[in-house]
Coordinates of C-alpha atoms and ligand atoms in Angstrom, one line a residue:
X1 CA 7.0 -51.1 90.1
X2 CA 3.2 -50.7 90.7
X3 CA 1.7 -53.6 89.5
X4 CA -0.6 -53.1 86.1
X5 CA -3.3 -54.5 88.3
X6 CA -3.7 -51.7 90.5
X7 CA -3.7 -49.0 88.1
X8 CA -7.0 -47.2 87.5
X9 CA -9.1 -48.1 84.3
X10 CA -7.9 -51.5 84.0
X11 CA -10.1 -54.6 84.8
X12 CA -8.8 -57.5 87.1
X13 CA -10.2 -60.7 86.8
X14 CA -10.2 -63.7 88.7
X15 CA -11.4 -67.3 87.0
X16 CA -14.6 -68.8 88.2
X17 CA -14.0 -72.5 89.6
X18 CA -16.8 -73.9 91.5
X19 CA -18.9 -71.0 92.2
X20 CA -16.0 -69.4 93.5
X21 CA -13.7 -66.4 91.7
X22 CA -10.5 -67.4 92.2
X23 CA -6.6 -66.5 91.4
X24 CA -4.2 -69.3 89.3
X25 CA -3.1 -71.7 91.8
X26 CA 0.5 -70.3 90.8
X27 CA -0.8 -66.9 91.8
X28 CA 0.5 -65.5 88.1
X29 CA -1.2 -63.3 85.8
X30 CA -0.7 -61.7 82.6
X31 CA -2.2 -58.7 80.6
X32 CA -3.9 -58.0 77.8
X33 CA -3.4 -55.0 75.5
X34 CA -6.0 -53.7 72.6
X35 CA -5.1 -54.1 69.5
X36 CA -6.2 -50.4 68.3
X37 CA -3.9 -48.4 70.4
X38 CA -1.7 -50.6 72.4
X39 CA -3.1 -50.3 75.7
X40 CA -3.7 -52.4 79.0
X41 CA -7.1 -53.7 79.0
X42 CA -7.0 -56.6 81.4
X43 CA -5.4 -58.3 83.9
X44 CA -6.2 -61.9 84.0
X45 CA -5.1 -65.5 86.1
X46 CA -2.7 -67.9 84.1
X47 CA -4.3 -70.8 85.2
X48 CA -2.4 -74.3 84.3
X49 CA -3.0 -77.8 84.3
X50 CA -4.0 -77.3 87.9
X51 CA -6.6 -74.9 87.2
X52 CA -8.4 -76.9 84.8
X53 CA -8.2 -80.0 86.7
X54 CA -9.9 -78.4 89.7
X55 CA -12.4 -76.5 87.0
X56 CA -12.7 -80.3 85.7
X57 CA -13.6 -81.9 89.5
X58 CA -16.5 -79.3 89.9
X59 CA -17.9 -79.8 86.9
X60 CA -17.9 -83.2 87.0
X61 CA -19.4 -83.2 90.5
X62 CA -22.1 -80.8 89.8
X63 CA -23.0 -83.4 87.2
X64 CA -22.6 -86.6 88.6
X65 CA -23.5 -85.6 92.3
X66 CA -26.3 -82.9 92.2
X67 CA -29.9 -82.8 90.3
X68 CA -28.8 -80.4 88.0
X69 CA -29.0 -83.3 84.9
X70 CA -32.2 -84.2 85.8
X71 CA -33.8 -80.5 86.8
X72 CA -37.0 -79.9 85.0
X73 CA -36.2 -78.2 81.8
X74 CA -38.8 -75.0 82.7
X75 CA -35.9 -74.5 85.3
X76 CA -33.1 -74.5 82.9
X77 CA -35.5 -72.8 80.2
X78 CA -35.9 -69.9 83.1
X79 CA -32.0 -69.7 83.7
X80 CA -31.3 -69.0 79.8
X81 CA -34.6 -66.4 79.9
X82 CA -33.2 -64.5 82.6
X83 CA -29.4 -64.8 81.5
X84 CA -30.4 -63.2 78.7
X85 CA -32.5 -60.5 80.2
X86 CA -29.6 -59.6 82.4
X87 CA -27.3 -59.6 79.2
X88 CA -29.7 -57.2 77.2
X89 CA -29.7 -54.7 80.3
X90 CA -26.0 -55.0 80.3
X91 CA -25.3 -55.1 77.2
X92 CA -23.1 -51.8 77.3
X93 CA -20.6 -53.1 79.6
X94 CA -20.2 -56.6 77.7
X95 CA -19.8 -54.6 74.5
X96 CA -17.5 -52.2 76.1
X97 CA -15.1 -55.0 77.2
X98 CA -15.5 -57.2 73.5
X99 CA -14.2 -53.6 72.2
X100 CA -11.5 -53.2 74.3
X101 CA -10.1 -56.4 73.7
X102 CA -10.8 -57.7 70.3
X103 CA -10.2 -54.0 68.9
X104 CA -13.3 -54.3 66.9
X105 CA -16.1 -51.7 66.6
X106 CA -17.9 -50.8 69.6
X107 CA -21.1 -51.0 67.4
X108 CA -20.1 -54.5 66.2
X109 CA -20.3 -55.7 69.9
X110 CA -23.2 -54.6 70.2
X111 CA -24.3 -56.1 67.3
X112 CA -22.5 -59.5 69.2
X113 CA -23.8 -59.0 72.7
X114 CA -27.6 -58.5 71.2
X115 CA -27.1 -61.5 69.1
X116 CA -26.1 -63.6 72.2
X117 CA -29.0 -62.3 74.2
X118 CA -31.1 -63.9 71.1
X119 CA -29.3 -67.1 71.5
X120 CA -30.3 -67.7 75.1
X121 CA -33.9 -67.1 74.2
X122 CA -33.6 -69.5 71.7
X123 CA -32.4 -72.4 73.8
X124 CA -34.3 -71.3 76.3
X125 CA -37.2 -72.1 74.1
X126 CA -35.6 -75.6 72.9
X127 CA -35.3 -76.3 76.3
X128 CA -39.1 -76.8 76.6
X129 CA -39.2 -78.7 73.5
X130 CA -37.2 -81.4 74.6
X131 CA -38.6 -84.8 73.3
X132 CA -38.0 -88.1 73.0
X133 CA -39.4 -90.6 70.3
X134 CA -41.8 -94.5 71.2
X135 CA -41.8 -97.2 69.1
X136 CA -45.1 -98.8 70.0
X137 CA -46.7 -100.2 66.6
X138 CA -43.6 -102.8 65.4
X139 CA -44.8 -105.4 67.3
X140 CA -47.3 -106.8 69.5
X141 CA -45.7 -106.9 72.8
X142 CA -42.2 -104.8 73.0
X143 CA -42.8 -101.2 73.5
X144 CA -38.9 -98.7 72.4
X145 CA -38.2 -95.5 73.9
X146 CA -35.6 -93.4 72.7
X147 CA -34.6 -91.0 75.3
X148 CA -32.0 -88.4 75.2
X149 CA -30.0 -87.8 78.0
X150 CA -27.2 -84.4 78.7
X151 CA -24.0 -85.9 77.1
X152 CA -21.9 -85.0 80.4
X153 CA -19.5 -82.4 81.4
X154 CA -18.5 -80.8 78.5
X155 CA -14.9 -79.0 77.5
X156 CA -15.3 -75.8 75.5
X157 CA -12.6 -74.3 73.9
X158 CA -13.3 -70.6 72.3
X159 CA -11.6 -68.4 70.0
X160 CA -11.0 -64.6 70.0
X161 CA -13.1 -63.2 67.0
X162 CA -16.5 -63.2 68.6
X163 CA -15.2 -63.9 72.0
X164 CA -19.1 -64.2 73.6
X165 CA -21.2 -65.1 70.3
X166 CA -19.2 -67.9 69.8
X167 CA -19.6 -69.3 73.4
X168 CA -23.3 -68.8 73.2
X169 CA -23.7 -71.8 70.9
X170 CA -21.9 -74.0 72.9
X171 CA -23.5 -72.5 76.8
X172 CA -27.4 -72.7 75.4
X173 CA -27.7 -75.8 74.5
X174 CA -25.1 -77.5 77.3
X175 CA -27.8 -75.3 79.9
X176 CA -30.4 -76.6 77.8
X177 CA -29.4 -79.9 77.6
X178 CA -28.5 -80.0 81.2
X179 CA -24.4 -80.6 81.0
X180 CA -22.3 -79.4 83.2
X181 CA -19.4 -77.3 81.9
X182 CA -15.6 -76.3 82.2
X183 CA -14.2 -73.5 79.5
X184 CA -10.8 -72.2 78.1
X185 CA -11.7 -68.6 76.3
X186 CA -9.1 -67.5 74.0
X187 CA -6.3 -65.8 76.2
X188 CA -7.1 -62.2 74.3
X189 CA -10.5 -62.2 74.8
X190 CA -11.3 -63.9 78.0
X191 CA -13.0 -60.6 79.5
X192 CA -16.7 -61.3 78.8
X193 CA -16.5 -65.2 79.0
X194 CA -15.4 -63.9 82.9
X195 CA -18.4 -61.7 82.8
X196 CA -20.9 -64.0 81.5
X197 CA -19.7 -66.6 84.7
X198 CA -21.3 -64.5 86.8
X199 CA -24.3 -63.0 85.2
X200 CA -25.1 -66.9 84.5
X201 CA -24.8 -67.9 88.6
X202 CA -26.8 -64.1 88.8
X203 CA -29.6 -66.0 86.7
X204 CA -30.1 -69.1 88.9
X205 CA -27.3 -71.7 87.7
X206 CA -26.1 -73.9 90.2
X207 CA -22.7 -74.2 91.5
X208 CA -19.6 -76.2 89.7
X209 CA -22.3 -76.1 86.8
X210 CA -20.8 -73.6 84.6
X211 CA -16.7 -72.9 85.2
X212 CA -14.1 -71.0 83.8
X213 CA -9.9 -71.2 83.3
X214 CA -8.1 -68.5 81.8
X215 CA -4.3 -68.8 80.8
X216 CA -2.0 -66.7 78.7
X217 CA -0.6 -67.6 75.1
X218 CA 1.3 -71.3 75.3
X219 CA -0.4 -72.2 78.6
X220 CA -3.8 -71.5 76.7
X221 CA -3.0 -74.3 74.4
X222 CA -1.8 -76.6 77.0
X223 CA -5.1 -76.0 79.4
X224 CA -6.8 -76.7 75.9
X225 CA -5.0 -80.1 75.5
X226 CA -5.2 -81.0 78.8
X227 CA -9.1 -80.5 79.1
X228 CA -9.3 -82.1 75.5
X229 CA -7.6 -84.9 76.8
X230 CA -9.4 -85.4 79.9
X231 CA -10.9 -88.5 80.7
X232 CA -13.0 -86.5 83.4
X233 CA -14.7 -85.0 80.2
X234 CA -17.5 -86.5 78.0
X235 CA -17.5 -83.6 75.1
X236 CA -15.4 -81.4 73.7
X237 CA -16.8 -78.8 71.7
X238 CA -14.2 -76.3 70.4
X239 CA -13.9 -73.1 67.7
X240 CA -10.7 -72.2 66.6
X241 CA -8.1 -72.7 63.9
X242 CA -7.9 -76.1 61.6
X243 CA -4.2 -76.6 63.3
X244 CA -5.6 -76.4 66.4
X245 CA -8.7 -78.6 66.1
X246 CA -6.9 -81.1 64.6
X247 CA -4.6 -81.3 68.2
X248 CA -8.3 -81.5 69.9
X249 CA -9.1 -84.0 68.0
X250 CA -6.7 -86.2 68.7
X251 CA -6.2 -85.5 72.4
X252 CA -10.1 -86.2 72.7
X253 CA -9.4 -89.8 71.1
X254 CA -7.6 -90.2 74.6
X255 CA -10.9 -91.2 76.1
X256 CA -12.8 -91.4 72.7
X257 CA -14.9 -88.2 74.1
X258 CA -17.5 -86.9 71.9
X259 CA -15.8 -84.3 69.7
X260 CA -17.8 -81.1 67.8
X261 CA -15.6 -78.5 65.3
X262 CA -16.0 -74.9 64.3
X263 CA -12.6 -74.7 62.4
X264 CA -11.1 -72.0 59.2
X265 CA -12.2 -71.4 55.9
X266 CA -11.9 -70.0 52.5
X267 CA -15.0 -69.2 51.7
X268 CA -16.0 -68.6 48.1
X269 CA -18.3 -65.8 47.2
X270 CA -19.6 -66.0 43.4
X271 CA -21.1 -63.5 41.5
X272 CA -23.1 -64.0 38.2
X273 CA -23.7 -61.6 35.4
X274 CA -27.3 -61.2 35.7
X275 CA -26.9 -60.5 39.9
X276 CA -28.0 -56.8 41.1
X277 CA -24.7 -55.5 40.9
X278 CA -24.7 -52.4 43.3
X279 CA -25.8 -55.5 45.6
X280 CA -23.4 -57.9 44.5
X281 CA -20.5 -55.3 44.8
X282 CA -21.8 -54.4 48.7
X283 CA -21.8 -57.9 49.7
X284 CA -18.5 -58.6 48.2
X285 CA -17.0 -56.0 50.6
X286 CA -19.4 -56.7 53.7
X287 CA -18.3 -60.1 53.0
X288 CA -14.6 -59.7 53.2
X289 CA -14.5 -56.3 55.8
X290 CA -16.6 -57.5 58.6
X291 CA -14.7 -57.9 61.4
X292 CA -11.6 -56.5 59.5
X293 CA -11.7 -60.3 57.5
X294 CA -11.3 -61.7 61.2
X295 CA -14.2 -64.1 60.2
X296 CA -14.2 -67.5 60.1
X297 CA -16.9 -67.4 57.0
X298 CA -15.1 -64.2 55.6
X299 CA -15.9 -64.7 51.6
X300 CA -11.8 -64.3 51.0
X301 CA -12.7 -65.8 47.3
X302 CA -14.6 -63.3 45.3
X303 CA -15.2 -65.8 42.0
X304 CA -16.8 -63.2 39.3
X305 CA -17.9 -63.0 35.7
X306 CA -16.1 -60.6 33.6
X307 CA -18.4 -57.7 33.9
X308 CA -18.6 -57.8 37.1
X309 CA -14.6 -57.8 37.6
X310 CA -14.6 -54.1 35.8
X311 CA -16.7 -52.9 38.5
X312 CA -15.1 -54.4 41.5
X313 CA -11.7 -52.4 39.9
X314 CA -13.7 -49.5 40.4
X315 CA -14.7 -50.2 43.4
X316 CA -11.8 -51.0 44.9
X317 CA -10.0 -47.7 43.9
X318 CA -12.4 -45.7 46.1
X319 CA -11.6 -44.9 49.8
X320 CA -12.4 -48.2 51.9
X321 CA -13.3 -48.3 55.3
X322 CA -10.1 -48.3 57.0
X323 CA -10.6 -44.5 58.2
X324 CA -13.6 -45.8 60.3
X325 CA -11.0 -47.5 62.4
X326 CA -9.5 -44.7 64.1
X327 CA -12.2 -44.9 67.1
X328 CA -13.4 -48.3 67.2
X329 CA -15.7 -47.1 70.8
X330 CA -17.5 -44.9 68.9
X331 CA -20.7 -45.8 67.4
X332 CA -21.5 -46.3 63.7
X333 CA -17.9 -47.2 63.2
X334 CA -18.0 -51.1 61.3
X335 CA -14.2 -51.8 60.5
X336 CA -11.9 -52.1 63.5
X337 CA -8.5 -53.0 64.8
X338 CA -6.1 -56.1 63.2
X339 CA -6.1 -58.7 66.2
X340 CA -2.8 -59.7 67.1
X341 CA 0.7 -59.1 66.7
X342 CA 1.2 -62.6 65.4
X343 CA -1.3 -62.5 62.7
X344 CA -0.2 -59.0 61.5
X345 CA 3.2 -60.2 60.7
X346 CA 1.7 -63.1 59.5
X347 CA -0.3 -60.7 56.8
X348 CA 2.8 -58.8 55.8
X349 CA 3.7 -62.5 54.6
X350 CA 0.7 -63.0 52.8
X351 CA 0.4 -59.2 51.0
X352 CA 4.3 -60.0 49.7
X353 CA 3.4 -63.6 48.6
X354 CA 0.3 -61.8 46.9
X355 CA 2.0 -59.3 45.5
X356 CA 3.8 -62.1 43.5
X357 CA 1.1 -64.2 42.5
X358 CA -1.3 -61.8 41.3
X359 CA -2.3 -57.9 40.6
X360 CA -2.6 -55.7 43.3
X361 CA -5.7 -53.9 43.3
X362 CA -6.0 -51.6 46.4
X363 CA -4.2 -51.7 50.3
X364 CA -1.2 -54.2 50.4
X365 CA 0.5 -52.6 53.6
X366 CA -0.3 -51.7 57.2
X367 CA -2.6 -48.6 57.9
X368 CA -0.4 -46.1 59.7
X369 CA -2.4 -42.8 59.0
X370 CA -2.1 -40.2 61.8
X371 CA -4.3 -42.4 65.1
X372 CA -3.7 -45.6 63.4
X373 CA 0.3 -45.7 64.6
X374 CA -0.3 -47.6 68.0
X375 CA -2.7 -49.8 66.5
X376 CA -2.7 -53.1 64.0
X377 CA -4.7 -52.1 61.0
X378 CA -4.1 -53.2 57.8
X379 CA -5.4 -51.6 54.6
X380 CA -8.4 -53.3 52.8
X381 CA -6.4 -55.0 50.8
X382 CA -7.9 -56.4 47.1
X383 CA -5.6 -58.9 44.6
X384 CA -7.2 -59.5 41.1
X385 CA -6.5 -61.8 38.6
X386 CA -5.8 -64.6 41.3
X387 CA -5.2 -68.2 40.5
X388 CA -6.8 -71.0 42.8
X389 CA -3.7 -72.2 43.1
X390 CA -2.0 -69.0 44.6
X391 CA -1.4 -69.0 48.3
X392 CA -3.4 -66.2 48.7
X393 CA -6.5 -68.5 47.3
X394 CA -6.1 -71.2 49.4
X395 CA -4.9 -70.6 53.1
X396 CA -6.6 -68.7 55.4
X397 CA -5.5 -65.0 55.9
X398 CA -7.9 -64.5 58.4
X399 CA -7.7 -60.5 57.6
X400 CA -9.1 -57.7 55.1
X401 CA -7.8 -59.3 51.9
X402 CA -10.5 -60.4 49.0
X403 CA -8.5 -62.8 46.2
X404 CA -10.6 -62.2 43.1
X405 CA -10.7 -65.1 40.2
X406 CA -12.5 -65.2 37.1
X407 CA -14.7 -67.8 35.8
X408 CA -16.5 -69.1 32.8
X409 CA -19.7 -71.4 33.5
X410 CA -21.8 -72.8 36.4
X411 CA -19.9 -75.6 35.9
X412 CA -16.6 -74.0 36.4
X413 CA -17.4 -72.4 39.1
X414 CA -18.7 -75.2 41.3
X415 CA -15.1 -76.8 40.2
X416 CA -13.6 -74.0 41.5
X417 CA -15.5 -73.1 44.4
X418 CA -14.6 -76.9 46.0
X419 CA -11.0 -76.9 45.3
X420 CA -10.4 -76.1 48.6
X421 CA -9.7 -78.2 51.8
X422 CA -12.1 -76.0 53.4
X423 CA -15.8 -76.1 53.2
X424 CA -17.8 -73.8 55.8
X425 CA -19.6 -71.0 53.8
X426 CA -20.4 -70.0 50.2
X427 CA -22.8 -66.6 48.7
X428 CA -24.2 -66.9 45.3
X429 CA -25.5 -63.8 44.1
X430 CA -28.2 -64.4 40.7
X431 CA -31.3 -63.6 40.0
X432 CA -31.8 -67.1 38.3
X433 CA -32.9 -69.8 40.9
X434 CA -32.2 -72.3 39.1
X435 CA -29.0 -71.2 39.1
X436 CA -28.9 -70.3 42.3
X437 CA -30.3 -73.7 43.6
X438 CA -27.9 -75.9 41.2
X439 CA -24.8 -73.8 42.3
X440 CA -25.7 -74.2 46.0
X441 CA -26.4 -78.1 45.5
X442 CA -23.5 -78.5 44.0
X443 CA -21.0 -76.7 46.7
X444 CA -19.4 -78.3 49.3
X445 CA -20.0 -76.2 52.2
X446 CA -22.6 -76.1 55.3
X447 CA -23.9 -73.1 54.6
X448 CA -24.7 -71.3 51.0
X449 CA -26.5 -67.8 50.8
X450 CA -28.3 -66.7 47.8
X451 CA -27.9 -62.8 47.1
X452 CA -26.6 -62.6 50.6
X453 CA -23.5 -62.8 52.6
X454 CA -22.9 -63.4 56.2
X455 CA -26.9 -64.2 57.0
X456 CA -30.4 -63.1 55.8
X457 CA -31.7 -62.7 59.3
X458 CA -32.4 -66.6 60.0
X459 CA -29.8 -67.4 62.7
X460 CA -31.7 -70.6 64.0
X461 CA -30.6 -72.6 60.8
X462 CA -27.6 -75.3 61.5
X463 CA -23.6 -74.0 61.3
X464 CA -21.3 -75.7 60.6
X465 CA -18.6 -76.9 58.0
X466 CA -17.8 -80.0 55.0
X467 CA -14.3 -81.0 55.0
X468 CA -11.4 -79.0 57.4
X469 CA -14.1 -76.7 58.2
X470 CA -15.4 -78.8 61.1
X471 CA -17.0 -81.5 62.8
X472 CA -20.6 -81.3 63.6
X473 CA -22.9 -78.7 63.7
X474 CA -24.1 -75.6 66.5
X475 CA -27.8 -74.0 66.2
X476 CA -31.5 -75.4 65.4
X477 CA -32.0 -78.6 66.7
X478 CA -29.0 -80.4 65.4
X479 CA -26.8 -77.5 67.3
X480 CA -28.8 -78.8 71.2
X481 CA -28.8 -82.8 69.8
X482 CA -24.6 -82.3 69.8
X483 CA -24.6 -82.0 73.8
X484 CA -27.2 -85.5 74.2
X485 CA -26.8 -88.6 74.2
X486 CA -29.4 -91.1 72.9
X487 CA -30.7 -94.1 74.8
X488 CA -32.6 -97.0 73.5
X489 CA -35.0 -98.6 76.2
X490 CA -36.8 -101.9 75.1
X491 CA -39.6 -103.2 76.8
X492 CA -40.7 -106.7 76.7
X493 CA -44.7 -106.4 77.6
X494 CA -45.3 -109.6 80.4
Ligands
NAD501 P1 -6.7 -70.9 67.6 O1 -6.9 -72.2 67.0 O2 -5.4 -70.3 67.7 O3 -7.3 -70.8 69.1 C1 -8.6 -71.2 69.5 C2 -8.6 -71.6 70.9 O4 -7.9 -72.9 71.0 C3 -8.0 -70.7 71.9 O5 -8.7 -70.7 73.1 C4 -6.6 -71.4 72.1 O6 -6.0 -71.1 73.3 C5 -6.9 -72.8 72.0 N1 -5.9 -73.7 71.5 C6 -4.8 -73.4 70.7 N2 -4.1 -74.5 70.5 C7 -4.6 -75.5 71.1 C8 -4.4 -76.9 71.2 N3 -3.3 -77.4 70.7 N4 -5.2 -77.6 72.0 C9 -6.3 -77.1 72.6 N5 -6.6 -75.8 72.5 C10 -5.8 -75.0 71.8 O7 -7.7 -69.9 66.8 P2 -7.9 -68.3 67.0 O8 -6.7 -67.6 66.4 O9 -8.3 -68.0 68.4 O10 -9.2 -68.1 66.1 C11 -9.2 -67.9 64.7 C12 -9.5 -69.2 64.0 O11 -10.8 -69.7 64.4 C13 -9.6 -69.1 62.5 O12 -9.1 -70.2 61.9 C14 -11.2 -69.1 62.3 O13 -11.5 -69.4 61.0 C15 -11.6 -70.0 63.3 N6 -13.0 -69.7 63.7 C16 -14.0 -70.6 63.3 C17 -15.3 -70.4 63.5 C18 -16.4 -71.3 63.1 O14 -17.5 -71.2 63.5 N7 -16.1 -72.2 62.2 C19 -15.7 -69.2 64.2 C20 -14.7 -68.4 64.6 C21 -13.3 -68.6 64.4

């Protein structure tokens, strides 16, 4: 049989270990197929425990053996500038390969791939800001410094969603910081991590600096652990599932490694009586579709007044965007293919269970119009009259499928809003701000728009989540402080 590999149209990639692009030390690969039509996208190393350890060993040499921790920061600062010059000029291909393998909108990783370019420059600029703070007016003859110093090599683990947004946060501020790196990308999206490897040594970074293991499905998890567990490895900083995070967790306690989470949510998504309705309605939608609910903020808990319910029942009943979806390459499309086979069974499970618990509004099955057949799409999918007790209110579908609940008073709402073991994002859509303000005060969650959902624009604010959402946060200055360590230096004055 002619091997997948050397079949035209479909990318073969090799892992980058040390400045080098290299096969699994097993020599096996596996392939990836795109969730919108079933076909071969990829053909990647499975790299195992041996990979990573030798991914590991660079890193840890470029850090520990080269200047790279102590370069001047203008030098990294010019390494994220030009990576992201070199990303905005090839931005076409990165999106073209996030497509491909994520099945999302080719417009949407656009959207991703301009976003990251954005996130280089930011760093870039942090970079040059990098400060320390003096104690010199506590007494008369000790003098404090409090230096910060790159944390180390650092482990990063990446999920399939946003497969180069998401790395972004961890990448600028490890450059910027001056670590030294080794990373696992999700094994269906490890494409444009693979890209990125080289477009970063293309911009100036050294050797060993910046490496890369990719491994298919259970190996993926075992690389994970082991680089998690490594006592070769100062930081772990990983996005993924609660479940999975957790194991991070406590493989990092191994060598008590510093330890930063992106995990699930539920996100609640609350809607007052006096809000701007045709608004209110959009972003209840926006909030839920984007990404076909593959989100990790999705607002899957649409809390409303009564009013407000009527409308979103008339809402719902009008043609969603699941017809966008036939052609996620071409532009202006926003709603794109179900991930993975796995999750897809996972939402027939979820669209029965709902079924039981509450009223069905709109969707509730697989989409399998005429060019949707080879692909995973499920229907925007709407249950009203939920309980926040359901199933479908409190786990994480992780697809196109809004639970609406009712409520009575700010009050309630806040009640409601936090019973959740989640806490990563919440909307509030009112034109009362004091409303607004004592809602968002009293929510449990890292991040709370007002008449927004998903961002207003200001991406340099801190992300992260309360509770099983996550340890830590990525972004503005708390985001680049997660990849230092602090120093205290006392000086006695003779
Ligand atoms: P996942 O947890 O299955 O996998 C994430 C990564 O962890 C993959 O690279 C995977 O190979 C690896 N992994 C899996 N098990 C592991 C283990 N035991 N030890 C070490 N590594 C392991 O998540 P996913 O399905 O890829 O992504 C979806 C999840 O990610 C959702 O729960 C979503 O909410 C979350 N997410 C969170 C954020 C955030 O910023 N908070 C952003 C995006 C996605």
């Amino acid at each position: 049989m002619t091997s997948i590999a050397e079949r035209p149209g479909i990318a073969t990639y090799k892992q980058f270990i040390d400045g080098e692009w290299l096969d699994a030390v097993s020599g096996a690969t596996f392939t990836r197929t795109s969730p919108y039509d079933g076909s071969v996208v990829g053909v990647y190393p499975n790299g195992g425990i041996e990979d990573a350890q030798r991914a590991i060993l660079a890193a840890r040499r470029a850090f520990d053996e080269t200047s790279w921790p102590t370069s001047p920061a203008a030098d990294r600062a010019r390494i994220l500038r030009r990576a992201a010059d070199l990303l905005a000029e090839r931005a076409d291909a990165f999106a073209t390969c996030i497509a491909a393998e994520v099945g999302k909108p080719k417009t949407m990783a656009l959207g991703e791939v301009m976003a990251t370019v954005d996130v280089f420059q930011l760093f870039a600029a942090k970079a040059l800001n990098l400060k320390g703070e003096s104690f010199t007016q506590q007494i008369p003859d000790a003098v404090g410094i409090v230096a910060h110093e790159p944390v180390g090599v650092v482990g990063i683990i990446t999920p399939w969603n946003f497969p180069l947004l998401l790395i972004s946060w961890k990448i600028g501020p490890a450059i910027a910081a001056g670590c030294t790196m080794v990373a696992k990308p999700s094994h269906y999206t490890p494409g444009s991590t693979l890209m990125l490897a080289g477009l970063l040594a293309e911009a100036g970074l050294p050797r060993g600096v910046f490496n890369v293991v990719t491994s298919e499905t259970d190996n993926g998890a075992l690389v994970g652990q082991h680089i998690a567990a490594s006592e070769l490895v100062d930081k772990v900083a990983f996005t993924g599932s609660t479940a999975s995070g957790k194991a991070v967790m406590r493989a990092a306690a191994n060598n008590v490694k510093k330890v930063s989470l992106e995990l699930g949510g539920k996100s609640p998504n609350i809607v007052f009586p006096d809000a701007a309705v045709d608004a209110a309605v959009a972003g209840a939608f926006f909030g839920i579709y984007l990404n076909s609910g593959q989100v990790c903020q999705a607002g899957s808990r649409l809390l409303v007044s009564k009013p407000h319910q009527r409308r979103i029942r008339r809402q719902a009943h009008r043609p969603q965007p699941d017809p966008q979806a036939r052609r996620p390459l071409r532009p202006r499309h926003h709603h794109g293919a179900r991930h993975q086979r796995k999750p897809a069974r996972q939402d027939r499970g979820y669209l029965e269970r709902g079924k039981q618990e509450a009223k069905l509004l709109t969707g509730g099955s697989r989409a399998t119009e005429p060019g949707l057949e080879k692909g995973l799409f499920v229907k925007p999918t709407i249950f009203d009259e939920v309980s926040n007790q359901a199933t479908i209110a409190r786990e994480e579908i992780f697809g196109p499928v809004l639970s609406v609940l009712s409520f009575d008073d700010v009050d309630d709402v806040i009640r409601t809003a936090n019973d959740t073991m989640y806490g990563l994002a919440a909307a509030v859509w009112t034109k009362d701000i004091n409303v607004a303000l004592k809602v968002a005060k009293g929510l449990r969650a890292g991040t709370v728009w007002v008449n927004a959902y998903h961002g207003t624009g200001l991406y340099n604010m801190p992300y992260g989540g309360y509770k099983q959402s996550g340890l830590g946060r990525e972004l503005g200055d708390l985001g680049l402080e997660e990849y230092m360590e602090t120093k205290s230096i006392q000086i006695k004055l003779q």
